[in-house]
Coordinates of C-alpha atoms and ligand atoms in Angstrom, one line a residue:
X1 CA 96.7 264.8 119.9
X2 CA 96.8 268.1 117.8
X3 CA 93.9 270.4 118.4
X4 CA 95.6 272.2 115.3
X5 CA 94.5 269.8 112.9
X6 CA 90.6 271.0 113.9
X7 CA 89.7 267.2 114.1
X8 CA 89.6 266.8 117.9
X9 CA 88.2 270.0 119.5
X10 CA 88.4 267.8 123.1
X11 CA 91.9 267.6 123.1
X12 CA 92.9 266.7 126.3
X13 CA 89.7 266.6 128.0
X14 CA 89.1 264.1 130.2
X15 CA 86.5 261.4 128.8
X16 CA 84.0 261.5 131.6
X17 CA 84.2 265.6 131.0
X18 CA 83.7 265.4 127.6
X19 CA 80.3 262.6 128.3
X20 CA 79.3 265.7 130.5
X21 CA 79.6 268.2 128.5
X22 CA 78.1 266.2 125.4
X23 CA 74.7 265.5 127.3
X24 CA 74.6 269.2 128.9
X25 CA 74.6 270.4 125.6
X26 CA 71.9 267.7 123.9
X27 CA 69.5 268.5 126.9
X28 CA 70.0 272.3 126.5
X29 CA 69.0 271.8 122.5
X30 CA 66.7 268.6 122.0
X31 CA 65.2 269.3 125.9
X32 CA 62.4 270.8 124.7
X33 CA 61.3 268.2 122.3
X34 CA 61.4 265.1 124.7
X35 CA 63.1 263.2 127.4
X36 CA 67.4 263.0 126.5
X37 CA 68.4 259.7 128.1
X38 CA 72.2 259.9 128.8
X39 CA 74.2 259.5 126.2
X40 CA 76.0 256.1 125.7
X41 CA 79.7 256.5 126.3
X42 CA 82.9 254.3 124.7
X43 CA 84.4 251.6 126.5
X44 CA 88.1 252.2 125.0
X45 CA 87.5 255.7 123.4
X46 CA 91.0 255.7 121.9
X47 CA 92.2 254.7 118.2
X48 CA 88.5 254.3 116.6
X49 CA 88.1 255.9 113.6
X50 CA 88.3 253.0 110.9
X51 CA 88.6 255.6 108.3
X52 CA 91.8 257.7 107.9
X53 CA 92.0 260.1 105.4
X54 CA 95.6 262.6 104.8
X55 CA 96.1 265.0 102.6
X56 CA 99.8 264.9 100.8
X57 CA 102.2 267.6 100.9
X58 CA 105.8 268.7 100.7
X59 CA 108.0 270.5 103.5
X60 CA 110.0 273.3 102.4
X61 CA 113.0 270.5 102.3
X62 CA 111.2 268.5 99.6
X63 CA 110.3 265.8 102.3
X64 CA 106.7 264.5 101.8
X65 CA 104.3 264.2 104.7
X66 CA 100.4 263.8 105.2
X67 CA 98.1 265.0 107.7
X68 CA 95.1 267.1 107.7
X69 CA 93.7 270.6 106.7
X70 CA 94.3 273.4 109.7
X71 CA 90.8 274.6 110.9
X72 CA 88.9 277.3 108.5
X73 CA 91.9 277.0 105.8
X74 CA 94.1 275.1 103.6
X75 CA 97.3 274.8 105.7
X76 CA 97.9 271.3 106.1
X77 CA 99.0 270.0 109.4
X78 CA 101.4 267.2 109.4
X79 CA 99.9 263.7 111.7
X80 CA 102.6 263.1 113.7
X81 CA 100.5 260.5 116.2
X82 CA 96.7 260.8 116.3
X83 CA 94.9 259.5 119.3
X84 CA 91.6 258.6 117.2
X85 CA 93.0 257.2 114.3
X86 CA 93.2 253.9 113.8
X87 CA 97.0 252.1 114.7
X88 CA 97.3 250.1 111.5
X89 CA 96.2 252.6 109.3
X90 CA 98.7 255.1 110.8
X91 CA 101.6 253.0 110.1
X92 CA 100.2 252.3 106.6
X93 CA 99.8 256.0 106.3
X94 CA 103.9 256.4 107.0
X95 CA 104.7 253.9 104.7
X96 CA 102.7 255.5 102.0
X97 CA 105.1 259.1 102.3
X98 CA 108.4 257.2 102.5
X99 CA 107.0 255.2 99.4
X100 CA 105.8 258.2 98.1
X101 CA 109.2 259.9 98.1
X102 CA 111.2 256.8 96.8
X103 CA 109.1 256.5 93.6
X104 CA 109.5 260.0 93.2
X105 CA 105.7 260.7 92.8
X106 CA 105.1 264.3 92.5
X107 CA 102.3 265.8 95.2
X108 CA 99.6 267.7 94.6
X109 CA 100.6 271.7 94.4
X110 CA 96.6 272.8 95.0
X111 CA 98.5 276.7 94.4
X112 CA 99.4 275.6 91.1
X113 CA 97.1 272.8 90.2
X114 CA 100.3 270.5 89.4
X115 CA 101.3 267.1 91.0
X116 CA 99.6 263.7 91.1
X117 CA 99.2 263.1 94.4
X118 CA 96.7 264.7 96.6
X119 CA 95.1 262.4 99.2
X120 CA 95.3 258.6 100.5
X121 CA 92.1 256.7 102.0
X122 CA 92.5 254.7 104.4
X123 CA 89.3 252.1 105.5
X124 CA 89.8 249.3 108.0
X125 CA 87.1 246.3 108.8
X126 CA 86.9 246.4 112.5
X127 CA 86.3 242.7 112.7
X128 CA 87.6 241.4 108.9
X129 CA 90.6 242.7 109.4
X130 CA 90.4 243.8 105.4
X131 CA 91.8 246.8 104.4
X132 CA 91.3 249.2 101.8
X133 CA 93.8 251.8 100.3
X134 CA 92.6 254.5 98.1
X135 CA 95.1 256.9 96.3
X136 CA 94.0 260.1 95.3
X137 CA 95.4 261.2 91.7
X138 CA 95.1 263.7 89.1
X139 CA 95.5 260.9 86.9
X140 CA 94.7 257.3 86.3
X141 CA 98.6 256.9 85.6
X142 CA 100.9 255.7 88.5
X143 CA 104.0 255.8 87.6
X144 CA 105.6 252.3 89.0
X145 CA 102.3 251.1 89.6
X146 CA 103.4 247.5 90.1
X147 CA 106.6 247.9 92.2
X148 CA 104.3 250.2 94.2
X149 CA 101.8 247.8 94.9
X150 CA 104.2 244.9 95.5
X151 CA 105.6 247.8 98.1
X152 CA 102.9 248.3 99.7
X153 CA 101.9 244.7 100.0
X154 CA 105.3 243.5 101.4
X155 CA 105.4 246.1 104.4
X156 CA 101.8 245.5 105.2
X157 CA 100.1 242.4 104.5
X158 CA 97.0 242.8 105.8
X159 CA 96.1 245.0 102.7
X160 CA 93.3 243.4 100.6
X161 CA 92.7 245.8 98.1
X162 CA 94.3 248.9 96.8
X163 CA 91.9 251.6 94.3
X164 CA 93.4 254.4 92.2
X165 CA 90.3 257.5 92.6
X166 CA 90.9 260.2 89.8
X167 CA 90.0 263.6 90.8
X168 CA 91.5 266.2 88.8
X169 CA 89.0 269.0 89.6
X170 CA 90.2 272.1 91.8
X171 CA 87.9 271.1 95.0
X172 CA 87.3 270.7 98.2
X173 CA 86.3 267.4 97.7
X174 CA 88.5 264.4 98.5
X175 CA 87.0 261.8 95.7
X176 CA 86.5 262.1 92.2
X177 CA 84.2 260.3 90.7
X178 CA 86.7 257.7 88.1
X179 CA 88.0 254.6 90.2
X180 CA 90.7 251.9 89.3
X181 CA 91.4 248.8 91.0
X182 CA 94.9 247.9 91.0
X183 CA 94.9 245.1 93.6
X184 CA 92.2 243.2 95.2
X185 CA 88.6 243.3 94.6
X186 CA 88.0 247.0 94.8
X187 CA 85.7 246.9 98.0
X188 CA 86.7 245.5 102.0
X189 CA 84.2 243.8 104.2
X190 CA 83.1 244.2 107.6
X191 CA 81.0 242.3 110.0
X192 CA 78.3 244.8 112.1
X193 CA 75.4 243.5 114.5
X194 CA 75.5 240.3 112.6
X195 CA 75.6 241.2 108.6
X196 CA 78.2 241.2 106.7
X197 CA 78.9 244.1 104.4
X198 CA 80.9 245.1 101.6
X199 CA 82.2 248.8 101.5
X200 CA 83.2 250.9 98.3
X201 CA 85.6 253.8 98.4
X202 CA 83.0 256.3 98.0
X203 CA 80.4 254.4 99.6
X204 CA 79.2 255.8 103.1
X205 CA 80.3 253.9 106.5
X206 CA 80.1 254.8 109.6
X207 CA 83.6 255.7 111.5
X208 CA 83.9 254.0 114.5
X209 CA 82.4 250.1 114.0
X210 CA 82.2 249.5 118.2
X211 CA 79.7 252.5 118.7
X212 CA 77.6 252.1 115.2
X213 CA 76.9 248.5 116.6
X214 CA 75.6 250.0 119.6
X215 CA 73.7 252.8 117.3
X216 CA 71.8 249.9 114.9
X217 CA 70.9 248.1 118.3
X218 CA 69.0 251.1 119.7
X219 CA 67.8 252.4 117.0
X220 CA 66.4 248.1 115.7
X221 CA 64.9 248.1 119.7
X222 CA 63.1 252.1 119.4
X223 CA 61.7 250.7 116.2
X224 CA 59.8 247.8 118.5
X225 CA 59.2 245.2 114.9
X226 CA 57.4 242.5 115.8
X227 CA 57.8 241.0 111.9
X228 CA 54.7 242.0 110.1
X229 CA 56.0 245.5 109.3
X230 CA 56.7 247.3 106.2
X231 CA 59.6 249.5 107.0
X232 CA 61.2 252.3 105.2
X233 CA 65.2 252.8 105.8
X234 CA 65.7 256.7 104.0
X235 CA 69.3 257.5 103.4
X236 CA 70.0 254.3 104.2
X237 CA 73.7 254.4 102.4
X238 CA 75.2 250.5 101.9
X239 CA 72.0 249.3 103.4
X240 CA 72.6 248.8 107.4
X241 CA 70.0 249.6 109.0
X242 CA 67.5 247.9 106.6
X243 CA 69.4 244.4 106.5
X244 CA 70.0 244.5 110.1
X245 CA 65.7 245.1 110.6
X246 CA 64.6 243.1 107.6
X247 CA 64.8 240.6 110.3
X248 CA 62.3 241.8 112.2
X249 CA 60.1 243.0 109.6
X250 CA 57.6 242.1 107.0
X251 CA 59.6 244.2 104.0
X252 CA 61.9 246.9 104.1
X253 CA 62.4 249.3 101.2
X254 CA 65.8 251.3 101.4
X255 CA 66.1 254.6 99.3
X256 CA 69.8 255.7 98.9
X257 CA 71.1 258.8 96.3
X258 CA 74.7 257.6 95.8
X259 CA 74.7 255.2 93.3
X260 CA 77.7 253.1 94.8
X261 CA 76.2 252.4 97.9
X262 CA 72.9 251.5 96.3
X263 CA 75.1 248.8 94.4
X264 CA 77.0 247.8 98.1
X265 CA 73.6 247.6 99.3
X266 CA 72.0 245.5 96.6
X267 CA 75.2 242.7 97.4
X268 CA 74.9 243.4 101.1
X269 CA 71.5 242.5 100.9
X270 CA 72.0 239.1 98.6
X271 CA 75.1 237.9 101.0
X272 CA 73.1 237.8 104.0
X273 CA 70.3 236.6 103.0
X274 CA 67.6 239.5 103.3
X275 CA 65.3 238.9 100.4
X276 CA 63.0 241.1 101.8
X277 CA 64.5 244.2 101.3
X278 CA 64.2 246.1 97.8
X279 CA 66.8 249.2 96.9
X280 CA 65.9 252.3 95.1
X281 CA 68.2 254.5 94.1
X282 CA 66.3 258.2 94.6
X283 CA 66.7 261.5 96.3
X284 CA 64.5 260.8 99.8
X285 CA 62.6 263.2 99.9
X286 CA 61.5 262.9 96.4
X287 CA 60.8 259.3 96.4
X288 CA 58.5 259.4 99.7
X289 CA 56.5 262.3 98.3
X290 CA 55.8 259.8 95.2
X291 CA 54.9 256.9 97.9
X292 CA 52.4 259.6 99.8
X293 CA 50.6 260.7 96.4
X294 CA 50.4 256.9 95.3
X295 CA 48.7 256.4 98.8
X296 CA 51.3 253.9 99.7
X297 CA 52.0 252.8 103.3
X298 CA 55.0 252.3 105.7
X299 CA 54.7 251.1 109.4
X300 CA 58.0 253.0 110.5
X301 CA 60.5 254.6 109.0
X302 CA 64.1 254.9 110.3
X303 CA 65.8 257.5 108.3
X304 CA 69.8 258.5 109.1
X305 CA 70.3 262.2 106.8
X306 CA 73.8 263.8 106.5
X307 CA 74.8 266.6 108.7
X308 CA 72.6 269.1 107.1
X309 CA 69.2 267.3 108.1
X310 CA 66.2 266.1 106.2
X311 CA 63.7 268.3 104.3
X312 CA 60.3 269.9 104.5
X313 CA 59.1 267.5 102.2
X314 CA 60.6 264.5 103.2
X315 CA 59.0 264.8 106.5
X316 CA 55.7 266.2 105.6
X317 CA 55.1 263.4 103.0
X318 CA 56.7 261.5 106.0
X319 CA 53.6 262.1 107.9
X320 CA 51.6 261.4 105.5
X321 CA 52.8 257.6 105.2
X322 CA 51.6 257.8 108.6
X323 CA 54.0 255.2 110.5
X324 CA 53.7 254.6 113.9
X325 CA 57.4 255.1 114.9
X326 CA 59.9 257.4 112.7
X327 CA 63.4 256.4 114.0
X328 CA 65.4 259.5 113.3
X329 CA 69.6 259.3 113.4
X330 CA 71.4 262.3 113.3
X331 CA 74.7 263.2 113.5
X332 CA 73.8 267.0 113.4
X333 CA 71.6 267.7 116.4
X334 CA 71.2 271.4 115.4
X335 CA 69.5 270.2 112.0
X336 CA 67.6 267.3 114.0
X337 CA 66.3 270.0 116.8
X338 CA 64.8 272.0 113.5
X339 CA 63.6 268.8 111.7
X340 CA 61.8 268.1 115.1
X341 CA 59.7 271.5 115.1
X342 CA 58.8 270.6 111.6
X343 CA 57.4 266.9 112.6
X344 CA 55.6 268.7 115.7
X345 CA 53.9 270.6 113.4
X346 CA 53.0 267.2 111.9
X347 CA 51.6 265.4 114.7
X348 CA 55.4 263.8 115.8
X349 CA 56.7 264.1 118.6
X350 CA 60.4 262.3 120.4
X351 CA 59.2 259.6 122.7
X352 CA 62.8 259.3 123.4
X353 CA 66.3 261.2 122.5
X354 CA 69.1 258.8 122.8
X355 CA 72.7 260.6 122.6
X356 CA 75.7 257.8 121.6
X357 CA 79.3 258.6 121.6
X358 CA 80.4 257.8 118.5
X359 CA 82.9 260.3 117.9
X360 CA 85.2 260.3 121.5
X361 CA 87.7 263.4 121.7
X362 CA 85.7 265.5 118.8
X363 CA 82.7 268.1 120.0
X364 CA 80.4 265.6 117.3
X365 CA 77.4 263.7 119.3
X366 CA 75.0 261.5 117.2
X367 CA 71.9 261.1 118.4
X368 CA 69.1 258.3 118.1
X369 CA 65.3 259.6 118.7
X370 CA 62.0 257.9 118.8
X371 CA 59.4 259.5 117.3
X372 CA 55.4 258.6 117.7
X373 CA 52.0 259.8 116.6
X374 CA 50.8 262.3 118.8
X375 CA 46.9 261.1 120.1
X376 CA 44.4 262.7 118.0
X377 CA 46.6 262.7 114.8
X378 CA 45.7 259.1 113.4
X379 CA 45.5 259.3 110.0
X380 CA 43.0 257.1 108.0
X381 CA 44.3 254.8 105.3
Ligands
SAH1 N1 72.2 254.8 107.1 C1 73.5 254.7 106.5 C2 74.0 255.9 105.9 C3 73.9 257.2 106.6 S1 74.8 258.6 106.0 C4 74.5 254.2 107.6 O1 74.2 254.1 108.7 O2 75.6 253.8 107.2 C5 73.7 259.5 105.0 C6 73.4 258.9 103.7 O3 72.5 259.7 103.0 C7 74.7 258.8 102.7 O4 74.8 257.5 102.2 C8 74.3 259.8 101.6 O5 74.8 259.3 100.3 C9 72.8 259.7 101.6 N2 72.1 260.9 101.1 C10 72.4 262.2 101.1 N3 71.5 263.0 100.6 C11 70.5 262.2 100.2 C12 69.2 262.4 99.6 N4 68.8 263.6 99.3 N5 68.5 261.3 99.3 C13 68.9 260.0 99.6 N6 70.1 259.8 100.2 C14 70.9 260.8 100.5

């Protein structure tokens, strides 16, 4: 394992160290806002992520490689063997640079701007099986396209679909926003606490299928639905968490920004049968304010924000909805420990703070918490 690469800052800590040193630091930042249970490890905490993602380069020789970007810069460090990464995609990974090199594709010079390739995708269904290849071009144009695919196919098999992403814009970013199916349907599927869904490349999914199973289960049980609910699922990406309650629940409404997940979700929700849920596609905290001022009503809302956290508004119009139980997921507990002063302030506090393990050999914790009305903040409706 390379700590270079600045994915796994527990390099070569023992696993029950790194479980200690995880919940030390969750009780030392979310202690003050309610009880930190202890954090649910990883049976296997090896080879998980289901999502593999290499930027392309050339060695001074010509030869091409992958890996990822050095920490702070934009040195990239060649994968030799990664201990997270998923097996399959590894090898499909390899056979991507010797392919790479035999059709003579020209990689991405980000110095110069020149080249067509610049990153590969890789996303696996933990229990489908499917995979997904995604090749990052400046282009739409692969040169050999069809001997490439029929490549591809012959040394792996198991692929199921294979996407050209254009992104021709000098950025940090890894997608652009033009994709082309060359093989397959464009999308995998996976199998997670009982639903089937259906994944886009830029669609969001979680990284490591055995731990987000456990992460929907606690976060379904905080919610405590007995089936008369209406529930809200905010940032609810391809739909998860929502299809998995709508079970439980009366109706769930899911509210989504990225436009490709709100189409995955839409599908997700048809193929298993939740014709309870409906899917807007809004920014969050927008979109609950407009529920508060039309004096609508939700009995709990889970919502699950990026890194950076959730927003003044969303949680103060939040409030206002007055739900029982706000299931909050994080997977920034700095952001959560400053969205959690905010929904004091509000009458919420954490019944429970549930720390999961989802990301084994990396310093990255995601945490489940259980929020409730404070007595003497019941709001009338
Ligand atoms: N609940 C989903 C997705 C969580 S990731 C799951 O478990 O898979 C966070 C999601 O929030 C992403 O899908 C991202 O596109 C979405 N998002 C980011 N900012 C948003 C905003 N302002 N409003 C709505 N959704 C947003």
């Amino acid at each position: 394992m390379s700590s270079k690469c600045g994915g796994c800052d527990y390099a070569g800590v023992p696993y029950e160290k790194q479980l200690q040193k995880k919940q030390a630091e969750m009780e030392k930042l979310l202690g003050e806002f309610g009880p930190v249970l202890p954090i649910l490890p990883m049976e296997n905490p090896l080879y998980y992520r289901n999502k593999v993602h290499h930027v392309f380069g050339r060695d001074r020789s010509g030869n091409v490689f992958s890996g990822s970007y050095e920490k702070n810069s934009h040195i990239i460090v060649r994968t030799e063997h990664c201990l997270l990464e998923d097996e399959k995609c590894q090898e499909i990974m390899k056979t991507i640079e010797k392919l790479a090199k035999s059709f003579k594709l020209r990689i991405y010079d980000e110095f110069t701007g020149t080249g067509l390739l610049r990153h590969v995708l890789l996303r696996r269904g933990f229990k489908s099986g499917e995979i997904m290849v995604v090749l990052v071009l400046t282009s739409p144009i692969l040169p050999g396209k069809n001997n490439f695919v029929k490549a591809l196919k012959a040394a792996h098999p198991e692929i199921t679909t294979i996407v050209l992403n254009v992104n021709d814009k000098s950025t940090s970013m890894v997608l652009g926003n033009y994709n082309k199916t060359i093989y397959g349907p464009g999308f995998i599927k996976d199998t997670l606490s009982g639903c089937t869904f259906r994944i886009s490349p830029s669609s969001f999914y979680q990284v490591n299928p055995v731990q987000t199973e456990l992460l929907y289960d606690t976060a379904i049980a905080f919610a405590g639905l007995s089936g008369k609910e209406t529930v809200l699922d905010a940032y609810s990406g391809i739909g998860t968490i929502g299809i998995a309650a709508s079970r439980k629940a009366a109706n769930v409404i899911s509210v989504e920004l990225n436009g490709d997940a709100v189409r995955d979700a839409v599908r997700n929700a048809m193929e298993n049968g939740a014709d309870n849920v409906r899917f807007v596609k809004a920014d969050a905290g927008e979109f609950i304010k407009a529920m508060a001022a039309e004096k609508k009503r939700a009995d709990v809302i889970f919502m699950d924000p990026p890194r950076s956290g959730s927003t003044e508004e969303f949680i103060s119009a939040a409030a206002t909805l007055s739900p029982s139980r706000i299931i909050y997921i994080s997977c920034g507990p700095d952001t959560l420990a400053r969205d959690l002063v905010v929904f004091a302030k509000k009458g919420y506090r954490a019944e429970k703070i549930q720390p999961v393990d989802m990301f084994p050999g990396t310093g990255h914790v995601e945490v489940v918490s259980l929020l409730s009305r404070t007595e003497g903040t019941t709001r009338a409706r």
